[in-house]
Amino acid sequence: MVCVSNSASPTGMERITKRRLFLACLALSGVIYFLRGRKAELRNMPAFSPHSDSGVEGIPREGDQVDETIHFLNVTSWYAPVVWGDSTESERRRGEFAYRTFRTGLVVFVLGRYSQYLLRFVVSAERYFLPGESIVYYIMTDNLRSIPDLELPEDRELRPMRVAEMPQWNHLSKVRMSLLAEAIRGTIAKEVEYLFCMDVDQEFINPVGTEILGDLVATLHPEYFGLPLYTFPYEKVKLSRAFVEEGEGDFYYTSELYGGLCAEVYALAEACSRFILQDSEMGYHAMQYEESYLNRYLINHRPTLLLSPEYSWWDSPRTLDVPIQRIVSLGRQCASLEPQNKETRKC
Ligand code: UDP
């Protein structure tokens, strides 16, 4: 009887061992559950181009939702229009400029191997950029022979501007704003009313008309469009002149395209070149290069007109669809592709 009852109800020692076993199993399944969850989280993490990766801070967290209503954003909280090319407001703006006479400049830097992009850029701009308007393309280049021999209409012109050879991209990103300010001060300000600055590794694929003209014009970065403020890769290093305090800022703007009245672009370029110089003196350059300084400036001087990502788009896992892609960044698109897909896109 004692023997049976002994085997049915465990001794104190056996009871402790079973409890330990149970607890160990529980802990193990907890660890497995955590690791599986973490893996799924990493798998779902969007791919980041080197340009937009700012480390742990500034990247979207799991559960971040893109605010889809942003597609209907037509005006900011400070009443600056957000431009969608096919909207009735854009049509109205184009109508407003139809009877005005003005000249617009378009600055691109073309140094070293970037000369390969120039022909495509200009040919596509001739087709789609402010058609019928008077344009000067200011080509800031270290190689005058890279200027394509194109016959342009009478009121559109290619104007090479020589800059010294720059062996490294990193160096160019430090001096581009000051070269721009210098060029505006020296020549451009006397020649054009509006001025836009663009990266040359882009292509116009649909019309970009006078709806883009404004006093100070910035373009919404397509990868951060609709994401919450804390995901923006603003500069996080406090000592930097590009530093943005937590909670500061409105939107994240791309450096692929910005512009406005010549005087406004000069003020922007001059201020950014000062910030860059001050940081350089401390041996620092902001995380997103010029884009960081541009964003800092645009927090202090809010743009009067914002271009939607129709005007700066590239295909990446993080960009939202837009009604019409008008300007595509070939360089950033390549940067966002997986290595195996680069070849098919001719990167
Ligand atoms: N650029 C250039 N030569 C270089 C590097 C850059 O002319 O060696 C110019 C070019 O206009 C290019 C722009 O600087 O489009 C920005 O460089 P990149 O596209 O590499 O930078 P991103 O802004 O896309 O990170």
PDB file of C-alpha atoms in Angstrom, residues 49 201 205 223 256 313-317 319 325 327-338 341-342 345-347:
ATOM      1  CA  SER A  49      20.199  53.074 -48.841  1.00  0.00           C
ATOM      2  CA  ASP A 201      21.955  61.697 -62.026  1.00  0.00           C
ATOM      3  CA  ILE A 205      10.063  61.567 -67.353  1.00  0.00           C
ATOM      4  CA  GLU A 223      11.244  57.681 -48.578  1.00  0.00           C
ATOM      5  CA  GLU A 256      17.977  66.238 -55.215  1.00  0.00           C
ATOM      6  CA  TRP A 313      11.028  59.803 -56.973  1.00  0.00           C
ATOM      7  CA  TRP A 314      12.903  56.532 -57.085  1.00  0.00           C
ATOM      8  CA  ASP A 315      11.804  52.967 -56.804  1.00  0.00           C
ATOM      9  CA  SER A 316      12.729  51.617 -53.389  1.00  0.00           C
ATOM     10  CA  PRO A 317      10.953  49.423 -50.847  1.00  0.00           C
ATOM     11  CA  THR A 319       8.820  54.950 -51.355  1.00  0.00           C
ATOM     12  CA  GLN A 325       6.470  60.250 -61.460  1.00  0.00           C
ATOM     13  CA  ILE A 327      11.620  63.290 -62.020  1.00  0.00           C
ATOM     14  CA  VAL A 328      13.404  60.049 -61.200  1.00  0.00           C
ATOM     15  CA  SER A 329      16.726  59.810 -59.400  1.00  0.00           C
ATOM     16  CA  LEU A 330      18.728  57.122 -61.152  1.00  0.00           C
ATOM     17  CA  GLY A 331      21.545  57.295 -58.610  1.00  0.00           C
ATOM     18  CA  ARG A 332      19.389  56.885 -55.522  1.00  0.00           C
ATOM     19  CA  GLN A 333      17.357  54.194 -57.209  1.00  0.00           C
ATOM     20  CA  CYS A 334      20.533  52.197 -57.822  1.00  0.00           C
ATOM     21  CA  ALA A 335      21.638  52.747 -54.224  1.00  0.00           C
ATOM     22  CA  SER A 336      18.386  51.285 -52.935  1.00  0.00           C
ATOM     23  CA  LEU A 337      18.487  48.104 -55.039  1.00  0.00           C
ATOM     24  CA  GLU A 338      19.614  44.671 -53.876  1.00  0.00           C
ATOM     25  CA  ASN A 341      18.875  43.661 -59.199  1.00  0.00           C
ATOM     26  CA  LYS A 342      21.450  46.323 -59.988  1.00  0.00           C
ATOM     27  CA  ARG A 345      18.484  48.373 -63.930  1.00  0.00           C
ATOM     28  CA  LYS A 346      21.864  49.151 -65.555  1.00  0.00           C
ATOM     29  CA  CYS A 347      23.379  50.494 -62.334  1.00  0.00           C
TER      30      CYS A 347
END
